Coordinates of C-alpha atoms in Angstrom, one line a residue:
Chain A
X1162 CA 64.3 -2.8 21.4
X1163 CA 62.0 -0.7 19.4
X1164 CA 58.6 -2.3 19.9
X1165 CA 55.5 -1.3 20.0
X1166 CA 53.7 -2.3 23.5
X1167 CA 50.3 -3.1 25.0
X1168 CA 50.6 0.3 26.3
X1169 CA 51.1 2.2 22.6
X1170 CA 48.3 0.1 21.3
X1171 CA 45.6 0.8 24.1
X1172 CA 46.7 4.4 23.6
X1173 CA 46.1 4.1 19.6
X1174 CA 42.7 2.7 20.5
X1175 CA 41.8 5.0 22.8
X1176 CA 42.6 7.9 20.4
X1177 CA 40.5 6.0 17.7
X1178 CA 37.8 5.7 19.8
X1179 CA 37.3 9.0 20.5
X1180 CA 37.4 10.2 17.2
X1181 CA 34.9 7.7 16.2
X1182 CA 31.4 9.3 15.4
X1183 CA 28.3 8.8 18.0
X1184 CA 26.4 7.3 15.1
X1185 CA 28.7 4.5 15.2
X1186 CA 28.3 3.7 18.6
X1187 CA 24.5 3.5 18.8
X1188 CA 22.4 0.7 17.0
X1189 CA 20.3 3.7 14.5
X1190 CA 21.3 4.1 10.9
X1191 CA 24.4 6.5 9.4
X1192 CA 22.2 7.6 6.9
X1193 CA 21.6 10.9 6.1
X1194 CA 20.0 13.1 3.9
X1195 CA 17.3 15.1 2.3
X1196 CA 14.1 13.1 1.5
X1197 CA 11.3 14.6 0.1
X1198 CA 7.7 12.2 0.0
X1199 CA 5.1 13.3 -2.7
X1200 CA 1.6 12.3 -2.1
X1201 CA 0.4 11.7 1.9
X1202 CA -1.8 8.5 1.2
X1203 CA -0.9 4.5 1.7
X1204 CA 2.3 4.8 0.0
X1205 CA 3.7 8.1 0.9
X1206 CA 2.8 8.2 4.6
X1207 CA 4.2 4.7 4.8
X1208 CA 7.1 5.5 3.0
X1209 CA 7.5 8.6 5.3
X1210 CA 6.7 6.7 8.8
X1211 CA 9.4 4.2 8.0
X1212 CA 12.3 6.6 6.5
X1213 CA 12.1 7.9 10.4
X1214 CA 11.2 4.4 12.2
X1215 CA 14.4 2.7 10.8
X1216 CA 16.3 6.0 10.1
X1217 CA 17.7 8.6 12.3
X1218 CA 19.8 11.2 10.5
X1219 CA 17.0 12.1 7.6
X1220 CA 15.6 15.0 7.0
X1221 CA 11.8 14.0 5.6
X1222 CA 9.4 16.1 4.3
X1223 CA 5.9 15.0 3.2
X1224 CA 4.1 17.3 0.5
X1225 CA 0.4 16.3 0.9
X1226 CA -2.5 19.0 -0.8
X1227 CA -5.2 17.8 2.1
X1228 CA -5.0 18.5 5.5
X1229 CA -6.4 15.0 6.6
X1230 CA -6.6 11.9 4.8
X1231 CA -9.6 10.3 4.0
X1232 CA -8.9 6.6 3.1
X1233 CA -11.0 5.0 -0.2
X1234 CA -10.9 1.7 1.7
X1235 CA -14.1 1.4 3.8
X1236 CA -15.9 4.4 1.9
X1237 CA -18.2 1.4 0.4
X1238 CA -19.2 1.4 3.9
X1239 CA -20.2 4.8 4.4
X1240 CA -21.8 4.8 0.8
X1241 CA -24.1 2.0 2.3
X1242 CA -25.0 4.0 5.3
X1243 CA -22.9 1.7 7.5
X1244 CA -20.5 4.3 8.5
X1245 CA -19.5 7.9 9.1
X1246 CA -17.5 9.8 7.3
X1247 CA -15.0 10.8 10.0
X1248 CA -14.5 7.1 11.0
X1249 CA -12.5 7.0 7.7
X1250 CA -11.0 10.4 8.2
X1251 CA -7.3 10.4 9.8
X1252 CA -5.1 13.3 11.0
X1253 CA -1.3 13.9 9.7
X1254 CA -0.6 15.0 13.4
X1255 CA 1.3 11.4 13.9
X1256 CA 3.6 11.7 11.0
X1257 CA 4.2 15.4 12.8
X1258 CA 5.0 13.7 15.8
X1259 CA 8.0 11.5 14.4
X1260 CA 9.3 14.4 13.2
X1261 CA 8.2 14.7 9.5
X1262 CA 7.9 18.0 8.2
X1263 CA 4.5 18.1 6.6
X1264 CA 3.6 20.5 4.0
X1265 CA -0.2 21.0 3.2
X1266 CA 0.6 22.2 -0.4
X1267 CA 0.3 21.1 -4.1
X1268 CA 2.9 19.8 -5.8
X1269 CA 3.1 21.8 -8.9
X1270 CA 6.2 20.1 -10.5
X1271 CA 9.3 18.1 -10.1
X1272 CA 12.9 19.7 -11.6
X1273 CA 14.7 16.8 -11.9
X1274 CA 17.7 18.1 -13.0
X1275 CA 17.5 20.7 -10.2
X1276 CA 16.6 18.0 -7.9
X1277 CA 13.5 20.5 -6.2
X1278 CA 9.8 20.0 -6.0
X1279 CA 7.9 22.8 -7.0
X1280 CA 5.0 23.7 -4.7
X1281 CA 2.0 26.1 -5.9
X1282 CA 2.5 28.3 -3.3
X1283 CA 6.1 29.4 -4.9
X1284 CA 8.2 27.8 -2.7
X1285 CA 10.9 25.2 -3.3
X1286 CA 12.2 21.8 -1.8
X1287 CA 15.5 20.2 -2.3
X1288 CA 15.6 16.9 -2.1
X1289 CA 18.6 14.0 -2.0
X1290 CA 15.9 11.4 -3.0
X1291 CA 12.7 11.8 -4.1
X1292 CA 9.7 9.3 -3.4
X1293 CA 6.4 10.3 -6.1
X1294 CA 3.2 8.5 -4.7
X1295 CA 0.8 10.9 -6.1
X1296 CA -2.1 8.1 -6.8
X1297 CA -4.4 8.4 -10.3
X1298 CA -5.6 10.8 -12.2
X1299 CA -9.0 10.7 -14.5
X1300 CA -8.3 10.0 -18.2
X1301 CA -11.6 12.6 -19.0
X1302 CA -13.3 11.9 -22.4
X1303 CA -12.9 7.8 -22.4
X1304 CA -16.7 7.9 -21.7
X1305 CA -18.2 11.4 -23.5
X1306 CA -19.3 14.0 -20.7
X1307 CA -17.8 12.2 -18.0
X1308 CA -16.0 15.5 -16.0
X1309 CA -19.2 17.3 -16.3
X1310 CA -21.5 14.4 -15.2
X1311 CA -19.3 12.9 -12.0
X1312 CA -19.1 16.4 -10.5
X1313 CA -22.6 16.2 -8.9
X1314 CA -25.2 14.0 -11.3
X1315 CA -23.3 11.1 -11.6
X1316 CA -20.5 10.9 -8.7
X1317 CA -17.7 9.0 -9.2
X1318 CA -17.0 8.7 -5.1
X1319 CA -13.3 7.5 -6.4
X1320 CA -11.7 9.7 -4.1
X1321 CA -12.8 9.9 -1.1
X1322 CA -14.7 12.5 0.7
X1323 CA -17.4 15.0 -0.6
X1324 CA -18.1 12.5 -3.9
X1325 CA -18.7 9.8 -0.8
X1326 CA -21.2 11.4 1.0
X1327 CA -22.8 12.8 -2.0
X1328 CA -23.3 9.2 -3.4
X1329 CA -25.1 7.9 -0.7
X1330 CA -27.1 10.5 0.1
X1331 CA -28.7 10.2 -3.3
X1332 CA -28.8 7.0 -2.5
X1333 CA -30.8 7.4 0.4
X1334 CA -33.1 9.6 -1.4
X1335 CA -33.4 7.0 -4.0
X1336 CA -37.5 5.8 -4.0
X1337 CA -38.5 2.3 -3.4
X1338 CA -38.1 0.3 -6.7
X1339 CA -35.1 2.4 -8.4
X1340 CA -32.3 1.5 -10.2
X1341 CA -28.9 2.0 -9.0
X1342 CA -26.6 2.0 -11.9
X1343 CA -22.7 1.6 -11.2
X1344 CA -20.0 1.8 -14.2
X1345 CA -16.6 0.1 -13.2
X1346 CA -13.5 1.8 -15.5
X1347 CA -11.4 -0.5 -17.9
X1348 CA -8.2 -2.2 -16.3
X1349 CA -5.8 -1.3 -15.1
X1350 CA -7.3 1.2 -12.1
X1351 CA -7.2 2.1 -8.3
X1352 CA -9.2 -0.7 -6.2
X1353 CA -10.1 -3.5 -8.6
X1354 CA -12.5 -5.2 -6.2
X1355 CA -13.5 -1.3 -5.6
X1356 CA -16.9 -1.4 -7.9
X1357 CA -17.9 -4.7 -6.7
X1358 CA -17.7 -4.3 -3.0
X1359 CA -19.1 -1.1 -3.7
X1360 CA -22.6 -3.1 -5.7
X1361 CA -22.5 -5.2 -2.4
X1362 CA -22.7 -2.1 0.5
X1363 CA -25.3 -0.9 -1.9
X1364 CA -27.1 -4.1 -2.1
X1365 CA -27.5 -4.2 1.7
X1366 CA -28.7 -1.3 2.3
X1367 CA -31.3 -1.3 -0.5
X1368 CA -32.7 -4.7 0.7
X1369 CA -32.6 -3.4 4.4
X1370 CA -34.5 0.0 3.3
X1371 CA -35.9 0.0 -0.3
X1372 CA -36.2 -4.2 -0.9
X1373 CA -37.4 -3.4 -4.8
X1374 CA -34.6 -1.8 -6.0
X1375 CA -32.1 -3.0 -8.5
X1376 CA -28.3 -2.4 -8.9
X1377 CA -26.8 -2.7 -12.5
X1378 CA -23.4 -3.3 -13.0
X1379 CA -22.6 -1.5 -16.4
X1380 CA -19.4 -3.1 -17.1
X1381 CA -16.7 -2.5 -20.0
X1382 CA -14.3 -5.5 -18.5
X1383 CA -14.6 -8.9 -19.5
X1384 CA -13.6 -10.8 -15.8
X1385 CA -13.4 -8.6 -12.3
X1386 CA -11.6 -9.1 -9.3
X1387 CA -13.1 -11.8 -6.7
X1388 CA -15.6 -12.8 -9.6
X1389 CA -16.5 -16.1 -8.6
X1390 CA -16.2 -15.5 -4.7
X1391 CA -18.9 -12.2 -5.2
X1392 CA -21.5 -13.9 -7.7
X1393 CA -21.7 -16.6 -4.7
X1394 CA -22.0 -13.6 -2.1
X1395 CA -24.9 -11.8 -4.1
X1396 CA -26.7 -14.5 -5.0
X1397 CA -26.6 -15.8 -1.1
X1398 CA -27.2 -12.3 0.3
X1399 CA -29.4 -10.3 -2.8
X1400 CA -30.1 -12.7 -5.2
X1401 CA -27.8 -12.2 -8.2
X1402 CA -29.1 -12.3 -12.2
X1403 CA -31.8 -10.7 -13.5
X1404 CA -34.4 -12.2 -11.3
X1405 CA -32.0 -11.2 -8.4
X1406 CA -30.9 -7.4 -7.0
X1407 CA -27.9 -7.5 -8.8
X1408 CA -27.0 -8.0 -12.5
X1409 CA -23.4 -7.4 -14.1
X1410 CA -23.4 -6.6 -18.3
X1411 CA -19.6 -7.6 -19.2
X1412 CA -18.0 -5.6 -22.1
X1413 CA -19.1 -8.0 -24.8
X1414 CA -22.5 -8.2 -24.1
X1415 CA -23.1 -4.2 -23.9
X1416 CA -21.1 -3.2 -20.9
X1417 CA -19.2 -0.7 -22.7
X1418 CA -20.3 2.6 -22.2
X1419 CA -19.0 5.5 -24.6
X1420 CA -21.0 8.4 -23.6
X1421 CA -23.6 9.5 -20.7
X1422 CA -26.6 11.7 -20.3
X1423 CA -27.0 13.7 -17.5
X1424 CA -30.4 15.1 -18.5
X1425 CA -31.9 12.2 -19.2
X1426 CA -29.9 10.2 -16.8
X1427 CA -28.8 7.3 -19.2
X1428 CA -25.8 5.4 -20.2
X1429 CA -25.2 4.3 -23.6
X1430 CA -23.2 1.7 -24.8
X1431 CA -20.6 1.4 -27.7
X1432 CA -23.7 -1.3 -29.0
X1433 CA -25.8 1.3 -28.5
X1434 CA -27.7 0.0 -25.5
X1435 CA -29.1 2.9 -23.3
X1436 CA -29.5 1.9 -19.5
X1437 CA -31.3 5.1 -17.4
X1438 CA -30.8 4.8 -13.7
X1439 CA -31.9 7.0 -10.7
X1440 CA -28.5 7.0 -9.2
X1441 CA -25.3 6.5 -11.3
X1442 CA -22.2 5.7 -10.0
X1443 CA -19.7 6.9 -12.5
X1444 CA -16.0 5.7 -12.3
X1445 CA -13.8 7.2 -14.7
X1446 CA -11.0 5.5 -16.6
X1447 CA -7.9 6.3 -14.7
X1448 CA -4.2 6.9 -15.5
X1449 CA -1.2 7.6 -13.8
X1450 CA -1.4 11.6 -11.3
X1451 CA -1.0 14.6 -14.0
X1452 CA 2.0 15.2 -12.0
X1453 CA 4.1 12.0 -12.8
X1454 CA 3.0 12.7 -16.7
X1455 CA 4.3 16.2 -16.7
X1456 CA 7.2 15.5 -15.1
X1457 CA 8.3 13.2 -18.0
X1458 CA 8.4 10.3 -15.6
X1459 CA 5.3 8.3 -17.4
X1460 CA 5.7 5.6 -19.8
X1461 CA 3.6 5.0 -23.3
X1462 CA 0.9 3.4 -21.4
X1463 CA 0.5 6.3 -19.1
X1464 CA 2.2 4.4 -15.9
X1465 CA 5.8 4.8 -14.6
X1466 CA 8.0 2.3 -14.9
X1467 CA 10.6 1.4 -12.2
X1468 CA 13.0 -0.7 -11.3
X1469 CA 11.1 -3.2 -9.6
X1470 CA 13.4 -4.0 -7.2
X1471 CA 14.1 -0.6 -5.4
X1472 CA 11.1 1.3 -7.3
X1473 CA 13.4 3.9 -8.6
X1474 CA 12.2 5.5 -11.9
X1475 CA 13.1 4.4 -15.3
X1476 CA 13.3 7.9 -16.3
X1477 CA 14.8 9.9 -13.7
X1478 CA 17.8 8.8 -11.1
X1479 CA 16.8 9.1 -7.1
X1480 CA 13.5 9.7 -7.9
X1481 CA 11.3 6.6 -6.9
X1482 CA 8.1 6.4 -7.4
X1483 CA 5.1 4.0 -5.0
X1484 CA 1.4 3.3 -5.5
X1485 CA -1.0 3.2 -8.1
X1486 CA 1.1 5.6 -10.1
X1487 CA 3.9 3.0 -11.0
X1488 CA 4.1 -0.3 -12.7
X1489 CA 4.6 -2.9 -10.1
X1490 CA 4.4 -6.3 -12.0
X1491 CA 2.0 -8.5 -10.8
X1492 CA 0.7 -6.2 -7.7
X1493 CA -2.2 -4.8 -7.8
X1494 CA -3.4 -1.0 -7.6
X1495 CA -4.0 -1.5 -4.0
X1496 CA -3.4 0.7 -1.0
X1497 CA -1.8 -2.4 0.6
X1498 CA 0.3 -2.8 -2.3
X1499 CA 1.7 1.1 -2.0
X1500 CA 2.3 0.3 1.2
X1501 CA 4.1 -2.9 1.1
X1502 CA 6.2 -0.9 -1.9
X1503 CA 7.0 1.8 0.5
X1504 CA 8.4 -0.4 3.1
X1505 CA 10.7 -1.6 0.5
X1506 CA 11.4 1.8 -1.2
X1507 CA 12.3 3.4 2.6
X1508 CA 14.8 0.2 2.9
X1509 CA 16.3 1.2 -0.1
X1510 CA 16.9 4.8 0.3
X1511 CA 18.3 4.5 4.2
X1512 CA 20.6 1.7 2.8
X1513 CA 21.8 3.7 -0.5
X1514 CA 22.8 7.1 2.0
X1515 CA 24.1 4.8 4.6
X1516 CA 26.6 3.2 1.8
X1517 CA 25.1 -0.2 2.8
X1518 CA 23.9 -3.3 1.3
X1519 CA 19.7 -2.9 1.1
X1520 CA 17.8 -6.2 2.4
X1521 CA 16.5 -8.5 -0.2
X1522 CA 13.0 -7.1 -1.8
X1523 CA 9.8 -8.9 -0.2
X1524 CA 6.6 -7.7 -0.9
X1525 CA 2.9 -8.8 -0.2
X1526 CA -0.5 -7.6 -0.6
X1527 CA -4.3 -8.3 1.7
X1528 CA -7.3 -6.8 0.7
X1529 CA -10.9 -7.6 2.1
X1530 CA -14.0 -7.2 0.4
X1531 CA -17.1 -6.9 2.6
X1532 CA -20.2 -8.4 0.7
X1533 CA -21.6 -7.2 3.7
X1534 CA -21.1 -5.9 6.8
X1535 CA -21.0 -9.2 8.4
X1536 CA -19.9 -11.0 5.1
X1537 CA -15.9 -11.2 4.3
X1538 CA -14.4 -12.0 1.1
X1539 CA -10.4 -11.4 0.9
X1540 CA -7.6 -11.9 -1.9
X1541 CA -3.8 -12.3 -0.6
X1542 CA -0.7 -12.8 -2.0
X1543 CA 3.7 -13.0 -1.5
X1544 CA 5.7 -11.6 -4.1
X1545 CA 9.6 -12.1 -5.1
X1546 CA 11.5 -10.3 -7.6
X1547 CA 12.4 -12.5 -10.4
X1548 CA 13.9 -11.9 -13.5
X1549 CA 10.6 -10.9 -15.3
X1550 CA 9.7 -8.4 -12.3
X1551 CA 7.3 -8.5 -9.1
X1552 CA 6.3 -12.2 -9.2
X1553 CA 3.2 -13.9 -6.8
X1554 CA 4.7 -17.0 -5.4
X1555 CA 1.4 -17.6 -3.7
X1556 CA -1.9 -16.5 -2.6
X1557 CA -5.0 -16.3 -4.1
X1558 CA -8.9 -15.4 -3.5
X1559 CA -10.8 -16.6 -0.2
X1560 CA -12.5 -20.4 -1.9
X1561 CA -15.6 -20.3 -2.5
X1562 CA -18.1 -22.8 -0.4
X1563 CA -17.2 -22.2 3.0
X1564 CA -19.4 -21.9 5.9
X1565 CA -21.1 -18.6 7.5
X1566 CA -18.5 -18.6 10.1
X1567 CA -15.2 -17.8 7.8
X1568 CA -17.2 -15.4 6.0
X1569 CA -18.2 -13.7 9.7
X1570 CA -14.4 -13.9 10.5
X1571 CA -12.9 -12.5 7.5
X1572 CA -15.4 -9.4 8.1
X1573 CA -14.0 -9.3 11.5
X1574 CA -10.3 -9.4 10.3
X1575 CA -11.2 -6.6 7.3
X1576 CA -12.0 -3.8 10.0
X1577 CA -8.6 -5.7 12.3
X1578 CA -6.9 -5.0 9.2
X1579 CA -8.1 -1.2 9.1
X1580 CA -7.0 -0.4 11.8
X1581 CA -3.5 -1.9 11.7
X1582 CA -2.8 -0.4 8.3
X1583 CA -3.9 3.2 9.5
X1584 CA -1.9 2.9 12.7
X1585 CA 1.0 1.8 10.5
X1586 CA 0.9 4.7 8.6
X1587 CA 0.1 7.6 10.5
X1588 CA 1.6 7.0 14.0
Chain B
X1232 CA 66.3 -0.3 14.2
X1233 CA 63.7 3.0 12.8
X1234 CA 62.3 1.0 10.1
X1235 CA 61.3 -1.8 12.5
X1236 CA 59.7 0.9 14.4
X1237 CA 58.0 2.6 11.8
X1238 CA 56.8 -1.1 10.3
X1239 CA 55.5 -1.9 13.7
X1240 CA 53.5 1.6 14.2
X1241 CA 51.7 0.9 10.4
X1242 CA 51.0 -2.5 11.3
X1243 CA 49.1 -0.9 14.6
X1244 CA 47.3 1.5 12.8
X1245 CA 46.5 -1.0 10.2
X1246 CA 45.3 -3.4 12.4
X1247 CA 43.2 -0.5 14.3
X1248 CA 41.7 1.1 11.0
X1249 CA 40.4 -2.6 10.0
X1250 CA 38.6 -3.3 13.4
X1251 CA 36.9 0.7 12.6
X1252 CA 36.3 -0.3 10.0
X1253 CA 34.4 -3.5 11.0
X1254 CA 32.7 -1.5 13.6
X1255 CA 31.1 1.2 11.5
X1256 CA 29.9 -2.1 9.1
X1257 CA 28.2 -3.6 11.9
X1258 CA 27.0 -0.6 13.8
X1259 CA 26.0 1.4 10.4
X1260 CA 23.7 -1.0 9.0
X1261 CA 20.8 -0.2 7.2
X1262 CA 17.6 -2.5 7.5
X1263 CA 18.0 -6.1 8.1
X1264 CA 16.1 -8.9 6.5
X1265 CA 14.2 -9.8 9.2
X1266 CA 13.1 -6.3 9.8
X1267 CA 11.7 -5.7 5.9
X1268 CA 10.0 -9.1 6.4
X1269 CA 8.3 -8.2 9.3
X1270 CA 7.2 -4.9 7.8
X1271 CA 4.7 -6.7 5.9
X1272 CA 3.3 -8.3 8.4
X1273 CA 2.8 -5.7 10.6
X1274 CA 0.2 -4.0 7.8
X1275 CA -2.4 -6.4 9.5
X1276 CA -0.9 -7.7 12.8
X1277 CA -0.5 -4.1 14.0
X1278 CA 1.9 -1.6 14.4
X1279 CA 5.3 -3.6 15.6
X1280 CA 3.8 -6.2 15.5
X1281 CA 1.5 -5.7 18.4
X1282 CA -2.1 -7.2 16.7
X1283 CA -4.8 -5.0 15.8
X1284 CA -8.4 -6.3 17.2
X1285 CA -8.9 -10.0 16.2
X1286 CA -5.6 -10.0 14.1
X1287 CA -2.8 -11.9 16.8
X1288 CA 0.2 -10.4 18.0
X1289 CA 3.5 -11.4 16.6
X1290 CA 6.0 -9.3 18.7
X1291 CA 5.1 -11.5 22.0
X1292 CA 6.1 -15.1 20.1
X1293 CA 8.9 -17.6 20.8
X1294 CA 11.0 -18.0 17.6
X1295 CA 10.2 -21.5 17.2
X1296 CA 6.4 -20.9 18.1
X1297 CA 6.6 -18.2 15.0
X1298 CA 7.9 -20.5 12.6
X1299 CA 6.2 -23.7 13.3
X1300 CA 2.8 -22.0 13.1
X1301 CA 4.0 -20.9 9.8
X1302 CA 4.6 -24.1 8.6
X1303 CA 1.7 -25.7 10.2
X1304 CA 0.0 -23.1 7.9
X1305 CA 1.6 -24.3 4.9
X1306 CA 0.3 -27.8 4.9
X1307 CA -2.9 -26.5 6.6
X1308 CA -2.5 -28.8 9.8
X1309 CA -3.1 -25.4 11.2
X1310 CA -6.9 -24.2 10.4
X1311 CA -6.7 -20.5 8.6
X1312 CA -9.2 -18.4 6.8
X1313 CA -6.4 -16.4 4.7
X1314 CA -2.6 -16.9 6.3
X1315 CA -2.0 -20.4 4.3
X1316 CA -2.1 -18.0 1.0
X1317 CA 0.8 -16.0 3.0
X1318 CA 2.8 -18.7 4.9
X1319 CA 3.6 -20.4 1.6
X1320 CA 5.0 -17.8 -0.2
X1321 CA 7.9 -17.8 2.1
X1322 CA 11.3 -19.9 2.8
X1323 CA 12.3 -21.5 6.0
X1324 CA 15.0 -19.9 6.3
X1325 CA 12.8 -16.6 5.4
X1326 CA 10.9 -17.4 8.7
X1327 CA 13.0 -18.3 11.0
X1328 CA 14.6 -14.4 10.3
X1329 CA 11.6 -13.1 10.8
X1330 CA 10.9 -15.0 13.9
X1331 CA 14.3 -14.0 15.2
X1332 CA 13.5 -10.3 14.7
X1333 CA 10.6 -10.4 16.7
X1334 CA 12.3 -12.3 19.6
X1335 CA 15.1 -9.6 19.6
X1336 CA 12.6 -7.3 19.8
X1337 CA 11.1 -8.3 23.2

């Protein structure tokens, strides 16, 4: 009888079984493939760190213009005199470590059609996939003289480094009694908590060192982040009003300011309002990296828009971009945001070369505001994808009218947080 | 009789192609829920899941303790200063994957 037998079929097994890749037999991804990372801050070195923590077979490359990275979050700190510089300074030896080939070099363009990133120094990369988290760029000329007054007279200290320690040290030479004059940009930009936490750092150390001072808030926005949770913060802490350390001017009632004078070291207002200040903090209006917009992957309002699901760009197939740069829905510019995006971003990618099914999209956002060093505020929130984009499905800003303690604690759990989100990205 | 034979040999190789195949599914996946879910929370409670400082390791949790705590969260039985605006933004069923990662992590 012609038959096959248990014999025949072990055989056939066996012959399979040997033939089957190792990849196969081992719990890592089959991906492979050529990814290439744009931008070495929250988003891109998270986006890098997880390609290789839940991928095996890709080849990633991170293209970052800085050696180190110095993170924006807890600068405020240092501005206030309340930390060094190098305790916000963090090394890309990590990301080295995983086995991430890190290129210290501009980006000088994307071919899309070639599928390369152009670097300044002449060379080349190919990529598979591409991930763009390049961050902002300034939008120069929304306030008149603004490049030429943020590069030493009026910092802008919204990247950090240099601009960080040059803020506070004119801070520190600031006399007893000054003014300390701080100009948040219009929404949508990087950090919109950023000014305010800023205004608070400030606050302590001029009621520590120089109690007469004032800080004004010269602002073109209506509303700000935390609003309600702050103005209870200042006015506990520095007294808040115009009787207090701290005032705010909204956009309606002269907060907008068109043009600057670094001679004379005023601010003037679109109602023609001039404030003068010893130090002025000067934040830009911001758009999406000069990178993103030459590359033709910006929208009309300057931003990319993606797919919100898997973050790949409206304008250009396996090209994704992360971070401030790209339209998230209802995220905000946040480093915790880019990183959260990443996670999801490195999910996709691994499952589109592996041929697989990616996990559903889940994304969330944390950020703590320090209206002092002992003095927590935070904002949370848990987004879906819905129909109409990134949605929250809850979270909101810490209530206002709780005790000493929860305030003590959040502080605790901003510098916990620190240090978790750094080791996530860089080890 | 050598069409029987041949019939027989296909349906072998059939048969062995589809359990391949169901092997490379399973053992070529790419990220699983429960790890994407826990990616986020590991921005604050440290890489892995390990805790960072006064933020509590997850990684070290019984699966039930995980999602219980969650839910106590939700309806605030369980004090918190910020995780009742994260625990309700996810699903049951969203936690107990979440807590089922971390266990088959330890």
């Amino acid at each position: 009888m012609n038959r096959y037998n248990r014999r025949d079929f072990v055989k056939f097994m066996g012959a399979v079984a040997a033939t089957t890749p190792l990849t196969w037999a081992n719990t890592a991804t089959a991906a492979s493939g050529k990814v290439v990372v744009v931008g070495g801050g929250f988003g891109g070195a998270t986006c890098a760190n997880y390609l290789t923590r839940w991928g095996s077979g890709i080849e990633v490359t991170l293209v970052e213009k800085e050696s180190q990275f110095i993170t924006c979050p807890f600068s405020n700190e240092v501005i206030g005199g309340d930390a060094e510089l190098d305790s916000i300074t963090h090394s890309y030896d990590g990301l080295i470590a995983r086995g991430i080939n890190v290129v210290t070099d501009v980006a000088s363009g994307i071919d899309t059609a070639g599928k390369k990133v152009n670097l300044s120094n002449g060379d080349a990369l190919d990529y598979d996939m591409l991930v763009v988290s390049p961050g902002i760029s300034f939008k120069w000329g929304e306030v008149e003289n603004d490049e030429e007054a943020t590069k030493e007279a009026m910092p802008h200290a919204w990247q950090a480094g240099l601009q960080t320690t040059l803020l506070r040290d004119q801070i520190q030479a600031m006399a007893d009694g000054g003014t300390v004059v701080i100009v948040p940009p219009t929404k949508p930009f990087r950090c919109p908590p950023g000014p305010y936490e800023r205004a608070s750092l400030i606050a302590h150390y001029l009621k520590n060192n120089k109690p007469k001072s004032k800080i004004l808030i010269v602002d073109s926005n209506e509303s700000h982040s935390k609003q309600a949770a702050f103005q209870e913060g200042w006015n506990a802490l520095y007294g808040y009003g115009p009787e207090g350390m701290i005032e705010w001017v909204k956009g309606s009632e002269g907060g907008q300011v068109e043009s600057v004078d670094m001679a004379n070291m005023t601010v003037t207002s679109a109602f023609g309002e001039t404030y003068k200040g010893d130090v002025i903090n000067l934040i830009p209006h911001q758009t999406a990296n000069n990178l993103v917009h030459e590359s033709g992957l910006t929208n009309q309002d300057g931003w990319c828009s993606v797919d919100q699901g898997t973050f790949e760009s409206a304008a250009s197939k396996d090209v994704f971009v992360i971070g401030d740069a790209c339209v998230a829905g209802a995220m905000p510019k946040s480093g915790h945001s880019a990183a959260s995006q990443a996670k999801n971003c490195a999910a996709v990618i691994i499952s589109r070369l592996a041929g697989v099914e990616p996990p559903a999209p889940t994304y969330a956002n944390t950020c703590y505001s320090l209206i002092s060093p002992e003095y927590g505020i935070s904002v949370a929130a848990v987004y879906q994808l819905q129909e109409e984009g990134i949605t929250k499905v809850s979270g909101g800003v810490s209530p206002v009218e709780q005790s000493e303690r929860v305030h003590s604690k959040e502080a605790k759990y901003a510098k916990a947080w620190y240090k978790s989100i750094t080791s996530d990205m860089f080890s | 009789m050598k069409k029987k034979k041949f019939t027989n040999r296909l349906a072998v190789i059939t048969l062995a192609a589809a359990s391949c195949l169901t092997f490379a599914a399973q053992a070529a996946e790419g990220v699983s829920s429960g790890a994407l879910l826990a990616s986020m929370c590991n921005t604050c409670h440290g890489v892995d899941g390990g805790g960072s400082k006064s933020i509590p390791a997850l990684n070290d949790l019984e699966s039930d303790e995980l999602v219980e705590t969650m839910l106590a969260f939700q309806t605030g039985e369980e004090d918190s200063t910020i995780m009742n605006r994260h625990a309700t933004g996810y699903s049951e069923e969203q936690l107990k994957a979440l807590a089922d990662y971390y266990t088959s992590m330890q």
